[in-house]
Structures are given as structure tokens and as C-alpha cells.
Tab-separated table of C-alpha atoms and ligand atoms in Angstrom:
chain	number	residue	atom	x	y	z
A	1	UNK	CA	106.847	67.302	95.835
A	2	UNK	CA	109.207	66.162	93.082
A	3	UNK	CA	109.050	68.141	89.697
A	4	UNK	CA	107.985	66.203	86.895
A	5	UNK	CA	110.025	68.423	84.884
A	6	UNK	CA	113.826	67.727	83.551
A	7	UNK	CA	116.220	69.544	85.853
A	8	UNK	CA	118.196	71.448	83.434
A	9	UNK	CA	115.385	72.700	81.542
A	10	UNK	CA	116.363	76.229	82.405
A	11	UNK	CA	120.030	75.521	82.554
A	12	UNK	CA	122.307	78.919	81.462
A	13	UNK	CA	119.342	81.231	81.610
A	14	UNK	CA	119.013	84.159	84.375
A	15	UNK	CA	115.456	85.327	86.242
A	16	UNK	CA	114.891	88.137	87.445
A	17	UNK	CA	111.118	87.536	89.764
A	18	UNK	CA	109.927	90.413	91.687
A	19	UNK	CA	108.674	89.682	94.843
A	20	UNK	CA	110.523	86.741	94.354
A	21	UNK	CA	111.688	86.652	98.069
A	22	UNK	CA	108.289	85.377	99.422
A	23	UNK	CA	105.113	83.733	98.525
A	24	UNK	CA	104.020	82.299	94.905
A	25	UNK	CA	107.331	84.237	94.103
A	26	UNK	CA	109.667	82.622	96.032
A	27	UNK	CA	108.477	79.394	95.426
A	28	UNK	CA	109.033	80.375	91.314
A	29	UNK	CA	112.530	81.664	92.442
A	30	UNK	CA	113.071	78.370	93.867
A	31	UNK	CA	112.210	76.202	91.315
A	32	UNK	CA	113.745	77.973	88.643
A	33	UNK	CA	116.709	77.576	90.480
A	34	UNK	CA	116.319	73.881	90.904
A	35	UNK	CA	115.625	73.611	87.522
A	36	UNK	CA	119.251	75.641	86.113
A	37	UNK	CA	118.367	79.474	86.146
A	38	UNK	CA	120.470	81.916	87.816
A	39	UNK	CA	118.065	84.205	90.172
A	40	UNK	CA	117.668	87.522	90.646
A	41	UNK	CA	115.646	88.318	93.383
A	42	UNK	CA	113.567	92.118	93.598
A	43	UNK	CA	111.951	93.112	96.818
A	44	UNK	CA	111.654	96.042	98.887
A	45	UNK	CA	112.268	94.629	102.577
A	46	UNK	CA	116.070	93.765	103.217
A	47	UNK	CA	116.116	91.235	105.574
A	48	UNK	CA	113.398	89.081	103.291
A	49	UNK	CA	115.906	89.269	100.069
A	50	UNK	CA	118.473	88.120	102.753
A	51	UNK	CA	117.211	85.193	104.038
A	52	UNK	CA	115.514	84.251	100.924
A	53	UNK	CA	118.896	85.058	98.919
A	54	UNK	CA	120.631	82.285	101.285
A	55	UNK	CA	118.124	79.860	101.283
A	56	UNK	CA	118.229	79.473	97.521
A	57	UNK	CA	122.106	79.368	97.856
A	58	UNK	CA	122.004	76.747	100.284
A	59	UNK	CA	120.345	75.004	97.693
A	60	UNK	CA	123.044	75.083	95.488
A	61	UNK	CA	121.569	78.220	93.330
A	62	UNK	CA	122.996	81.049	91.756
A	63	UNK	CA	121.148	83.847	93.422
A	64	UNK	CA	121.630	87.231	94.354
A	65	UNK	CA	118.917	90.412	95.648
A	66	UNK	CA	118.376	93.481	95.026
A	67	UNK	CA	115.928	96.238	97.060
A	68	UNK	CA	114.180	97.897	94.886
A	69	UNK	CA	110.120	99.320	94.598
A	70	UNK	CA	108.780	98.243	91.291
A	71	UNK	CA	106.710	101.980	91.714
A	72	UNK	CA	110.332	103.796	91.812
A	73	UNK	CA	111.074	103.698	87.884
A	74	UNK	CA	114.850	104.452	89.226
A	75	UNK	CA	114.638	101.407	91.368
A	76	UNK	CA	113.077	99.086	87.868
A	77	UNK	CA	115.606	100.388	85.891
A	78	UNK	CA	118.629	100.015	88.767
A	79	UNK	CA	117.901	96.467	89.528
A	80	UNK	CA	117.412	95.434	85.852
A	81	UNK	CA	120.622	96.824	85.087
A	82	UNK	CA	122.465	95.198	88.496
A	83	UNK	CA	120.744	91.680	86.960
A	84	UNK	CA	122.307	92.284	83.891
A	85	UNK	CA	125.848	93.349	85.818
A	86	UNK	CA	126.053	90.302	88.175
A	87	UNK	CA	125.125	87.892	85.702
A	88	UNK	CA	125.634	88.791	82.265
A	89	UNK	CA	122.317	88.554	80.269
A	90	UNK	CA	118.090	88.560	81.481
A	91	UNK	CA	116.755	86.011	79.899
A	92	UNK	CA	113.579	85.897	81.930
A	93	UNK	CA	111.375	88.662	83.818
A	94	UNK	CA	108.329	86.890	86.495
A	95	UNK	CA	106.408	89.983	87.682
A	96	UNK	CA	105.091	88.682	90.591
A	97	UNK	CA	105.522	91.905	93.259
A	98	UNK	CA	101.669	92.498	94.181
A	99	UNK	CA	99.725	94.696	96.454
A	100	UNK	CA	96.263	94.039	97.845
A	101	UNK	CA	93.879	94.241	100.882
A	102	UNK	CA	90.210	93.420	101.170
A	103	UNK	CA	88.147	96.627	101.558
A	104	UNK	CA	84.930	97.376	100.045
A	105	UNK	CA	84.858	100.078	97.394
A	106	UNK	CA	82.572	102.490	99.549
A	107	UNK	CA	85.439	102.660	102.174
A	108	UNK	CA	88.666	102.415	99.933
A	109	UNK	CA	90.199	105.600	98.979
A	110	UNK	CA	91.329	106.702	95.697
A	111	UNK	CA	94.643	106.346	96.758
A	112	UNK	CA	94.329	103.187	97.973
A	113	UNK	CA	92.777	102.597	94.414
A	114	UNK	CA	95.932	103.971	92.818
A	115	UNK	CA	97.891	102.185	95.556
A	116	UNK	CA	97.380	98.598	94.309
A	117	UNK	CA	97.417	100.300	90.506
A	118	UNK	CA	100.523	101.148	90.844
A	119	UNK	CA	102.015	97.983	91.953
A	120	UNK	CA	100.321	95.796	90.285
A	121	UNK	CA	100.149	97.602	86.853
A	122	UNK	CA	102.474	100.356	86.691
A	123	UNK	CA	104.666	98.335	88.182
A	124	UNK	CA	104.746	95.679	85.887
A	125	UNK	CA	104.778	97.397	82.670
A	126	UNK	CA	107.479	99.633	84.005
A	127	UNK	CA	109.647	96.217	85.000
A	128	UNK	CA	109.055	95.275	81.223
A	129	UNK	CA	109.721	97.930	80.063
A	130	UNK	CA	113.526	98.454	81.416
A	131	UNK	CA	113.812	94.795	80.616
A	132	UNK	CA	113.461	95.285	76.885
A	133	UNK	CA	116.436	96.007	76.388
A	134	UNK	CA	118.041	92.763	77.667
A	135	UNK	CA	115.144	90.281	76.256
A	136	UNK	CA	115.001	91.207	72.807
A	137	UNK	CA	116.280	88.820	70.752
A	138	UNK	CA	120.120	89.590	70.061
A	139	UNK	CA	120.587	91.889	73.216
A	140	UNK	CA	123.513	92.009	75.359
A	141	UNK	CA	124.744	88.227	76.617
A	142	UNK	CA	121.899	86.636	74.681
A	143	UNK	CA	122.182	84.604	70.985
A	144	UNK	CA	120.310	86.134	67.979
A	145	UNK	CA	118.274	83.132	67.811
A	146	UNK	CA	115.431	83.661	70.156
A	147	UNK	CA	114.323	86.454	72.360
A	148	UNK	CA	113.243	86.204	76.352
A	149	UNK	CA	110.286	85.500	78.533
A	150	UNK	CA	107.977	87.590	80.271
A	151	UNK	CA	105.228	86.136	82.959
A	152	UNK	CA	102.839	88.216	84.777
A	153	UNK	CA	101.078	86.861	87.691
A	154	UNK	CA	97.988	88.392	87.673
A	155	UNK	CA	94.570	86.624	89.325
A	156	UNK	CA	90.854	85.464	87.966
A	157	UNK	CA	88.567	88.068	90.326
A	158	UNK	CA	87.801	90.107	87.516
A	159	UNK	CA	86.563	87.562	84.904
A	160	UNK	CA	83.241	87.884	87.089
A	161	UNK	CA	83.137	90.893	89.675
A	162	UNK	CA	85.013	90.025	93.152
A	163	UNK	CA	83.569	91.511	96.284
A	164	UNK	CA	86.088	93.735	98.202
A	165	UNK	CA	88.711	93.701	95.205
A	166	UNK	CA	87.733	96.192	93.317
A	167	UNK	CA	91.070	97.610	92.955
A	168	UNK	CA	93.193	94.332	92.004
A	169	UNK	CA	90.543	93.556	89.349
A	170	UNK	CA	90.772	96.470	87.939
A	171	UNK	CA	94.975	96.065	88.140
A	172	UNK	CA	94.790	92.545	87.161
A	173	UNK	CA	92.564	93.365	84.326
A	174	UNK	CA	95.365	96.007	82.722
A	175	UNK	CA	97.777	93.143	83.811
A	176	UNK	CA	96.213	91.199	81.562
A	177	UNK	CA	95.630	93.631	78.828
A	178	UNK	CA	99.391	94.534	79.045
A	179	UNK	CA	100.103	90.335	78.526
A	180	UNK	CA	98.314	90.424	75.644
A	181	UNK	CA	99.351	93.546	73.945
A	182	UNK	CA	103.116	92.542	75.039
A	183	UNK	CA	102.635	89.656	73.070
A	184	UNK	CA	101.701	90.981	70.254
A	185	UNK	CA	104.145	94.143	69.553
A	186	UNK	CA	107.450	92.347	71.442
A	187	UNK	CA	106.388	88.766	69.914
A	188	UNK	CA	106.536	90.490	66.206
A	189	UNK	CA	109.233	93.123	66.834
A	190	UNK	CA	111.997	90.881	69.546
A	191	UNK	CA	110.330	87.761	69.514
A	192	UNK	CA	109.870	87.497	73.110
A	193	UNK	CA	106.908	85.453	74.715
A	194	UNK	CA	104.527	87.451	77.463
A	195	UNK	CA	102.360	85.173	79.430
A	196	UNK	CA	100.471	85.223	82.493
A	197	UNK	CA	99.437	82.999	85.288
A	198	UNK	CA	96.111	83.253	87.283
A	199	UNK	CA	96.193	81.441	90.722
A	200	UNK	CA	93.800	79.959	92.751
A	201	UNK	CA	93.913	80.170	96.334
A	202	UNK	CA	97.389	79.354	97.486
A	203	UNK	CA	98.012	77.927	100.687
A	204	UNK	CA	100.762	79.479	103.132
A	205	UNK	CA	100.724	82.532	101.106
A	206	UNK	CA	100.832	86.477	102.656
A	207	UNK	CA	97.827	86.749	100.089
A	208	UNK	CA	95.988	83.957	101.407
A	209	UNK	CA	96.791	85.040	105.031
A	210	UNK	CA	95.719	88.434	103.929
A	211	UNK	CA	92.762	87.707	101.713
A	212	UNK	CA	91.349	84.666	103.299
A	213	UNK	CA	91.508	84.409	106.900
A	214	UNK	CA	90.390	81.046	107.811
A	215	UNK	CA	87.036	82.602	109.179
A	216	UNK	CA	86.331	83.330	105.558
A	217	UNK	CA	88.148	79.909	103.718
A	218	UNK	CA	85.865	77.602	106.175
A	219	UNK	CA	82.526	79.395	104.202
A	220	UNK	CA	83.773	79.131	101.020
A	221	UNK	CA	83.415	75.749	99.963
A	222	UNK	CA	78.907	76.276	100.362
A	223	UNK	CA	79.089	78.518	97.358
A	224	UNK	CA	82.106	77.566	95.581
A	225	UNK	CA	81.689	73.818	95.045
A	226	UNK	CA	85.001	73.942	93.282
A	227	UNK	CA	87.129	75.411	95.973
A	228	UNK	CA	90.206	73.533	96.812
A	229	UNK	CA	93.440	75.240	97.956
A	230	UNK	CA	96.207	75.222	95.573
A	231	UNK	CA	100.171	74.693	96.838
A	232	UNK	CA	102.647	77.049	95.511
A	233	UNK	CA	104.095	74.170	93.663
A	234	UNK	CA	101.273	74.398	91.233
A	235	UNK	CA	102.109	78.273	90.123
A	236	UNK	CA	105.832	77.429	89.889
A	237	UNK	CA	105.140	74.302	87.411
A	238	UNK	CA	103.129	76.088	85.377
A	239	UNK	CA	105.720	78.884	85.265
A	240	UNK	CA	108.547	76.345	84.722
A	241	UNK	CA	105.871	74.661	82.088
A	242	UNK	CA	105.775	78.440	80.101
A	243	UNK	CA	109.824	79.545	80.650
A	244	UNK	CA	110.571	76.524	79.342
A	245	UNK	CA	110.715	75.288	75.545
A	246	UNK	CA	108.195	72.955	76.246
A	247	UNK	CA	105.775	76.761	76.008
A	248	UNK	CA	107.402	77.692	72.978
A	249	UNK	CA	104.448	78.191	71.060
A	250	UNK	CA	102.708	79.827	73.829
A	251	UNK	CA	102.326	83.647	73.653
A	252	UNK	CA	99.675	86.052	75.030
A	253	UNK	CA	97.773	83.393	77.144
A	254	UNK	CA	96.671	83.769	80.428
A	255	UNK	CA	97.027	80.507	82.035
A	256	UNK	CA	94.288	79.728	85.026
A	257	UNK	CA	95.663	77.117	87.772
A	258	UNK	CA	92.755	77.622	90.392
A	259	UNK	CA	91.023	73.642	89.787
A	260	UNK	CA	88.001	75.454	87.686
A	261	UNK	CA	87.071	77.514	90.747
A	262	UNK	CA	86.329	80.379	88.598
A	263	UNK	CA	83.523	78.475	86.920
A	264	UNK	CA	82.223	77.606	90.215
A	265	UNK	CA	78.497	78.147	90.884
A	266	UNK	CA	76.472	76.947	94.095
A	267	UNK	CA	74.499	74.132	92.627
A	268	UNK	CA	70.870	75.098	92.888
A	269	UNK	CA	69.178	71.505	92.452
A	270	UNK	CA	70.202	68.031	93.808
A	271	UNK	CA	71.140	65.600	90.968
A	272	UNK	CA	68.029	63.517	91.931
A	273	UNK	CA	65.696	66.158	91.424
A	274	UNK	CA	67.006	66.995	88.066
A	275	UNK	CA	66.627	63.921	87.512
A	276	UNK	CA	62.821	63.377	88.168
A	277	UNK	CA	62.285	67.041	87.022
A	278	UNK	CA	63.487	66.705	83.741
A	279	UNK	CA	61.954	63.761	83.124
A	280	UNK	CA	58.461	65.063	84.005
A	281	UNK	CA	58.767	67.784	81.588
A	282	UNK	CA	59.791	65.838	79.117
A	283	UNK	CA	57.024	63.772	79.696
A	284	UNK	CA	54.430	66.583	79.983
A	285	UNK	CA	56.041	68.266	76.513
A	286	UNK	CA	55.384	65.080	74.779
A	287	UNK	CA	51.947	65.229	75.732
A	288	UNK	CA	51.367	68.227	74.928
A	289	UNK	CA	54.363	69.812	72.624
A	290	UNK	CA	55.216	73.631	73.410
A	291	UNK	CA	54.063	75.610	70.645
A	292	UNK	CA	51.315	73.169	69.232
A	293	UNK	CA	48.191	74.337	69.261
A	294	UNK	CA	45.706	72.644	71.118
A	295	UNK	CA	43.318	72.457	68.549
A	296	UNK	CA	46.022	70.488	66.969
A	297	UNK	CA	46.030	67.895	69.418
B	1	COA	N1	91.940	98.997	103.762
B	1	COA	C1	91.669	100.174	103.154
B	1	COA	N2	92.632	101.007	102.646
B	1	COA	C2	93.911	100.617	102.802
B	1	COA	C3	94.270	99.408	103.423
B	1	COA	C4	93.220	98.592	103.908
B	1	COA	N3	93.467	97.404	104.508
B	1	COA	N4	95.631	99.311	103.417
B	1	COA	C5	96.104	100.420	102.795
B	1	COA	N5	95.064	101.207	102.411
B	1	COA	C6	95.140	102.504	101.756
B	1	COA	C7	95.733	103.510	102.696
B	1	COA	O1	94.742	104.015	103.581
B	1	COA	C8	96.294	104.546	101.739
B	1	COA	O2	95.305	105.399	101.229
B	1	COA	P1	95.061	106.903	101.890
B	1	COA	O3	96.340	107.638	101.681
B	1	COA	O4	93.931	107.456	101.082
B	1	COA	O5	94.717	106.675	103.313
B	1	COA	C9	96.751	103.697	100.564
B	1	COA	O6	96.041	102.460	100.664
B	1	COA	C10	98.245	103.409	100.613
B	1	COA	O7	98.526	102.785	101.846
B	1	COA	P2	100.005	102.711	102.458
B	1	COA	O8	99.944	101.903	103.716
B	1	COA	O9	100.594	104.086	102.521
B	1	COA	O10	100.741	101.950	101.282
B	1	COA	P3	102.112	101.203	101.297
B	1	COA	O11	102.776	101.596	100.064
B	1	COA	O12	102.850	101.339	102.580
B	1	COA	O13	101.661	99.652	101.248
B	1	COA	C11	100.030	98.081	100.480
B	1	COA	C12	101.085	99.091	100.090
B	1	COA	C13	98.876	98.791	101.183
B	1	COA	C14	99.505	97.413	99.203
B	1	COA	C15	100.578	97.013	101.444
B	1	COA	O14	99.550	96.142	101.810
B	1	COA	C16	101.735	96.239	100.851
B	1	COA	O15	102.837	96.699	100.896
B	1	COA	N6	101.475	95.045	100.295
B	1	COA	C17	102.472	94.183	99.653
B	1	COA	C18	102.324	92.793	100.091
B	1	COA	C19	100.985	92.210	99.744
B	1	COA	O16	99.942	92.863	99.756
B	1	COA	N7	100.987	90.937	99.446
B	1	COA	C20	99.780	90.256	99.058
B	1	COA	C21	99.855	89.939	97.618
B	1	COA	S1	98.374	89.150	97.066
């Protein structure tokens, strides 16, 4: 699908996405690209940055990948500072590395708790955090004007309670918490933004594949009258929408692009029967008014 968007919206500024070589990721990697930004690419399987490295340069985009664990603080730090080697400045950090599994918290293990923690959480403040350096505003290779971008892709399962994610609610609540906190000190101190994104369902995802298997997607629509699966194209406009100036005035949010299936609830009455139900005890309350006393009447 075309963007709507300009294509030089991002021109001269440099992304670095973890994960970025697959998924919601890539597709952010890509479209960044399209849209002017040099990419940096973080992952921790070779062969993915690879292929995903020359698919972007096929495209005509600056690109280059690093291996690296965003657990490994010496592998955060390494590739932050090869970003800042190869291309001369960071104006933009997408955390969008993520661990997860569907398990039910009787059977997961503590580790496996800390597991997804630690990629999900850890992991991103620890990216931020050897970022800083290069996003605050008059860093290295960047103007004194304005300072750099931070997005977090984090998820909507623990707004409610998610069954067999207890773990990535739990990291995509700190996620969250670190967004907002971000915000606040780096916004006042460097003047950098810190948003988030909360996706949907994504189609042709390794979360999707992972998360909902289509034995599970087919059921989901009876309860979730909302459900609808999203493309990745949706998560990389709204990134592109929030990296660009067109978010300048957005800091701390946590935008949702899941069609309102959070809010979803099975509906419990026909429209029909509300209808005619509501009618008749409107009726009946008229008749006799709640709270009157008969004796009244
Ligand atoms: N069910 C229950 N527990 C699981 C599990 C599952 N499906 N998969 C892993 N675990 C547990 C392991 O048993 C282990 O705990 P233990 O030591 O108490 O047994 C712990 O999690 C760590 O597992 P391990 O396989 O050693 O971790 P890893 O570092 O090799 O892999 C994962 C990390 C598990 C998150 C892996 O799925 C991954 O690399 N994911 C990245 C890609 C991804 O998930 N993408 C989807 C994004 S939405």
C-alpha cells in the first residue's frame, strides 16, 4: 500500500530499530527507509540481519546490521556506538526486539518470567539508556535545536488481564511505565520525545504465528466483536506518524492501533431486544416511578 506520508519526511535522520530485521520491525525499518532515514538494523540471528540488510538496500536504503542481544548491556552499548560510527549521529531509537510464548502462569517458570522481562524491559531501557548519549539534544552529529526520538513497541494485554501472557503484561506494563517516565525526565532535561505503540493482531507476523495459531484466530471473532487483523503497514505509519514532525507535540503517549479491539466485549443482547426491553421498562417506570411510594400513586 502507498504511504500517505511525504517521502522525505525523515530525510538526513538515522534509526536504529531492534528487531528491526523481521516482523512489525522490519516493516518500520522499511518504511523509514522509504521515507529518508538511514537504518540501523539490531538482531541477534546473522543470516536474518543479512538478508534483511540487502533487501532494504535493494530498495535504495542506507542500511547496515549489527548482532547484538538487547539482554547483553555490552552488545546495547556496542551496537549503539557502531550506529553512531557508520553513520555519524542516532537520531532515532524503535525498540521493537520482543520475546514471548503463550503458557499459562501455573506452568511458566520464573525464569521464563524473567526471560520475557528481560527482553522486553531490561532490554529496552538498557537500549535507551546507551542511546542517551547520541539523542540528547546537541550530542555528537546532531544540531542544538531539538533532541531525538524514542518508540517502544509494547502491546494492550495488560490494560485488562490476558490469559497465558502473564509475563509480557507484566513487561509491557514497565514498557509502558518506562515511556512515560522517559518522557518526562529526557523531555525536560534533552528534549527528546518517548512514545509507544500498542498493536493489534498483525498479520504475517512471528508473534501472530506464535501467539495465534489459526486454530485460535478462527474463535476469536465470537468474543471479540472487534477483532480484525491489522497489516504491518499500520504499526509502521503510526511510527512514521510519531518520528516525524507531524508528532512533535506528542510525548509520553501510548498510541493503540488494534481497530478498538481492546474495548471489545461479546455483546450480551441483540439490538432488537434492547430495543423492546428498554422500552418496556421505561414504560413500566412511568407507571410506576422507582422510588415513589405507592401510597403516592
Ligand atoms: N513455554 C513455557 N516456557 C518457555 C517456553 C514456552 N513456550 N519457551 C521458553 N520457556 C522458558 C524456558 O523453559 C526457560 O525457562 P527454564 O530455564 O525455567 O526452563 C526460559 O523460558 C528461557 O528459555 P530459553 O529457550 O532458554 O530462552 P532463549 O533466550 O533461548 O529464547 C524466548 C527466548 C523463549 C523468548 C524465545 O521465544 C525467543 O527468542 N523469542 C524471540 C522472538 C519472539 O518471541 N518473537 C515474538 C515477538 S511477539
Amino acid at each position: 500500500m502507498e504511504s500517505p506520508f511525504k517521502a522525505d519526511i525523515l530525510k538526513g535522520k538515522v534509526a536504529l530499530i531492534t528487531g528491526g530485521g523481521s516482523g512489525i520491525g522490519f516493516e518500520i525499518s522499511t518504511q523509514f527507509g522509504k521515507h529518508g532515514a538511514s537504518i540501523a538494523i539490531m538482531g541477534r540471528r546473522k543470516q536474518v540481519l543479512d538478508s534483511a540488510v540487502s533487501t532494504l538496500q535493494s530498495l535504495g536504503i542506507k542500511a547496515a546490521g549489527f548482532e547484538g542481544d538487547v539482554r547483553k548491556p555490552d552488545d546495547a552499548r556496542r551496537v549503539v556506538e557502531s550506529t553512531f560510527k557508520h553513520f555519524g549521529q542516532v537520531d532515532i531509537l524503535v525498540n521493537a526486539a520482543a520475546g514471548n510464548f503463550l503458557v499459562s502462569a501455573e506452568d511458566l517458570s520464573p525464569n521464563g518470567f524473567k526471560t520475557v522481562m528481560d527482553i522486553d524491559s531490561v532490554g529496552t531501557f538498557t537500549m535507551c539508556h546507551e542511546a542517551l548519549k547520541y539523542l540528547k539534544k546537541g550530542a555528537p552529529g546532531r544540531g542544538s535545536t531539538n533532541g531525538g526520538l524514542i518508540l517502544n513497541i509494547s502491546a494492550t494485554l495488560h490494560y485488562t488481564a490476558s490469559w497465558y501472557q502473564i509475563h509480557v503484561s507484566a513487561a509491557k506494563a514497565a514498557v509502558d511505565a518506562t515511556t512515560r517516565n522517559l518522557a518526562l525526565e529526557w523531555g525536560t532535561d534533552y528534549d527528546i520525545r518517548v512514545n509507544g505503540i500498542a498493536p493489534g493482531p498483525i498479520g504475517d507476523t512471528p508473534g501472530m504465528s506464535k501467539l495465534a495459531p489459526d486454530e485460535i484466530e478462527s474463535k476469536a471473532r465470537d468474543y471479540m466483536p472487534l477483532y480484525k487483523l491489522g497489516e504491518r503497514w499500520d504499526i509502521a505509519m503510526a511510527a512514521l506518524y510519531l518520528a516525524s514532525d507531524a508528532g512533535k507535540y506528542v510525548n509520553g503517549t501510548t498510541l493503540i492501533v488494534d481497530g478498538g479491539l481492546w474495548l471489545s466485549r461479546p455483546r450480551h443482547l441483540p439490538k432488537e431486544v434492547v430495543k423492546q426491553l428498554s422500552r418496556a421498562v421505561e414504560k413500566r417506570s412511568r407507571e410506576k416511578p422507582v422510588g415513589v411510594p405507592t401510597s403516592k400513586l
